[in-house]
Coordinates of C-alpha atoms in Angstrom, one line a residue:
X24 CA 1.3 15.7 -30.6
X25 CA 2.9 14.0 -33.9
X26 CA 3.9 10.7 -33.5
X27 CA 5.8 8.5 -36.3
X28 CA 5.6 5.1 -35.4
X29 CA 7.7 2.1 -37.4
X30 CA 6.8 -1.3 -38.1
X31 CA 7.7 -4.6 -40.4
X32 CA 11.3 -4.6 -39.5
X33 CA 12.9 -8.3 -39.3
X34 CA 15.4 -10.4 -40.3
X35 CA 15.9 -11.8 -43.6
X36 CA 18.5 -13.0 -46.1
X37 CA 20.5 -11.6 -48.5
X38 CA 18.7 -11.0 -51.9
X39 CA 15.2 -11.0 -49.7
X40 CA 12.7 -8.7 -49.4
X41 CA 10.9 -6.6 -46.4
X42 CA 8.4 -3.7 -46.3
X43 CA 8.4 -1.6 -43.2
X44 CA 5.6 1.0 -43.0
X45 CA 5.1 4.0 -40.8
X46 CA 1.8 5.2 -39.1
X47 CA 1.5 8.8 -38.0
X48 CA -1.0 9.8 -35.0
X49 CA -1.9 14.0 -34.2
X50 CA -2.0 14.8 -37.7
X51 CA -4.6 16.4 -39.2
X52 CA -2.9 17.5 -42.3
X53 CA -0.7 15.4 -45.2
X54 CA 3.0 16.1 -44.4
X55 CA 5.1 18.5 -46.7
X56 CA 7.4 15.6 -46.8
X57 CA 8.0 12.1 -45.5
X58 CA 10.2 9.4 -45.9
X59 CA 12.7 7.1 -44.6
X60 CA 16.3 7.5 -43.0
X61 CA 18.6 4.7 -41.9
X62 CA 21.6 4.7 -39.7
X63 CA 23.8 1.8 -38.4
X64 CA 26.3 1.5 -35.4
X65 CA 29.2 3.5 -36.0
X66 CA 27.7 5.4 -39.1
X67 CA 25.8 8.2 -39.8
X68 CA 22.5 8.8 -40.3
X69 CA 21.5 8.8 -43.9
X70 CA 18.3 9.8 -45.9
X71 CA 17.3 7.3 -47.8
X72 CA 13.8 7.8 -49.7
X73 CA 11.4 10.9 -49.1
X74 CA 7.8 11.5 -50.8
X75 CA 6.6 15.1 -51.2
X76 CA 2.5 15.4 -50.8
X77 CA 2.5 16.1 -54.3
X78 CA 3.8 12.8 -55.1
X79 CA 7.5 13.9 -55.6
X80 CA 9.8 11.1 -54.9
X81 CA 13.4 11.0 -54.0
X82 CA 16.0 8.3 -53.4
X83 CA 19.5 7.8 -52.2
X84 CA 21.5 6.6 -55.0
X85 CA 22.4 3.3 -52.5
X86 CA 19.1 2.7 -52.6
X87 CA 17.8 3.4 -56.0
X88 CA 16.1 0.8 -58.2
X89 CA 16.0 -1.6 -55.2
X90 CA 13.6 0.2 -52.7
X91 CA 10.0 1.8 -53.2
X92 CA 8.5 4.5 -50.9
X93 CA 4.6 5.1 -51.2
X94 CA 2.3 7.2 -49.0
X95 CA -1.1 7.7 -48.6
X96 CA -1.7 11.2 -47.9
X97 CA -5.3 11.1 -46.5
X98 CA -3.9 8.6 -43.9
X99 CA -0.5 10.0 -43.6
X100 CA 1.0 6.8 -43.9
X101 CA 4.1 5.6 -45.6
X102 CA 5.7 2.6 -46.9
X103 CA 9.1 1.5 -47.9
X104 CA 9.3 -1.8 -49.4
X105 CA 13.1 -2.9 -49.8
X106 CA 14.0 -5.7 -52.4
X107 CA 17.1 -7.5 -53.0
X108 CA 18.1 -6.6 -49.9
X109 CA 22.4 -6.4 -49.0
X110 CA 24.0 -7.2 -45.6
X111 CA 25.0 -3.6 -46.0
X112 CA 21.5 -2.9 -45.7
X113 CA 21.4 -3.3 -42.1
X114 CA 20.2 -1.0 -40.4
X115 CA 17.8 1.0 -37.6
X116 CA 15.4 2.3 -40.1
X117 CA 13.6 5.6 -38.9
X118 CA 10.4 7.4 -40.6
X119 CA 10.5 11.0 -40.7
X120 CA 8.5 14.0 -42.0
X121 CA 8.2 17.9 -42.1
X122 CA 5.0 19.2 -40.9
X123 CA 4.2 22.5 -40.5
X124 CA 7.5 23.6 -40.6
X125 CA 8.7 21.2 -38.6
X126 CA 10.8 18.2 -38.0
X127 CA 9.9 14.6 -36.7
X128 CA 11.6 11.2 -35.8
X129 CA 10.2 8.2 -35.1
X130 CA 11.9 5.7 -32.8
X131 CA 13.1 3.5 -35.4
X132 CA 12.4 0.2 -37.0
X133 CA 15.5 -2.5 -37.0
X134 CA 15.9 -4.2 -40.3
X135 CA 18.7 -7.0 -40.2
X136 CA 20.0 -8.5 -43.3
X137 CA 22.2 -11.9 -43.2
X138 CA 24.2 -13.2 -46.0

């Protein structure tokens, strides 16, 4: 049984920085794909960062040149480290990945930025 669980979320201020990582348990295998999603109250859920097991790395253009995903395949663990962080930041941040064809959520990480 996969199981994504989140971790590092806080509070901090405006211009701060936070790294949340994910830990996977069942897995015997590196994921196709992981990476990160985010969604606040009221919005939708939006794909943020996503690493391929080849290394291939994706961001949301909100994100870009502000957040960082890394993995380490032989623990299928990732990381998201988040600088200069934005109120509009805010968010439930989730892990996710494809494994073996299919699709998995973990229960989500809260990440609060204050200005």
């Amino acid at each position: 049984q996969v199981q994504l669980v989140e971790s590092g979320g806080g509070l901090v201020q405006a211009g701060g920085s936070l790294r949340v990582s994910c830990a996977a348990s069942g897995v015997i295998y590196s994921f196709n794909v992981i990476g990160w999603s985010r969604q606040a109250p009221g919005k939708q859920r939006e794909l943020i960062a996503h690493i391929t097991s080849e290394g291939k790395i994706n961001y949301a253009d909100s994100v870009k040149g502000r957040f960082t995903i890394s993995r380490d395949n032989a623990k299928n663990t990732v990381s998201l480290q988040m600088n200069s962080l934005k109120p509009e930041d805010t968010s439930v941040y989730y892990c996710t990945a494809n494994y073996l064809g299919k699709v998995y959520w973990g229960q989500g990480t809260q990440v609060t930025v204050s200005s």
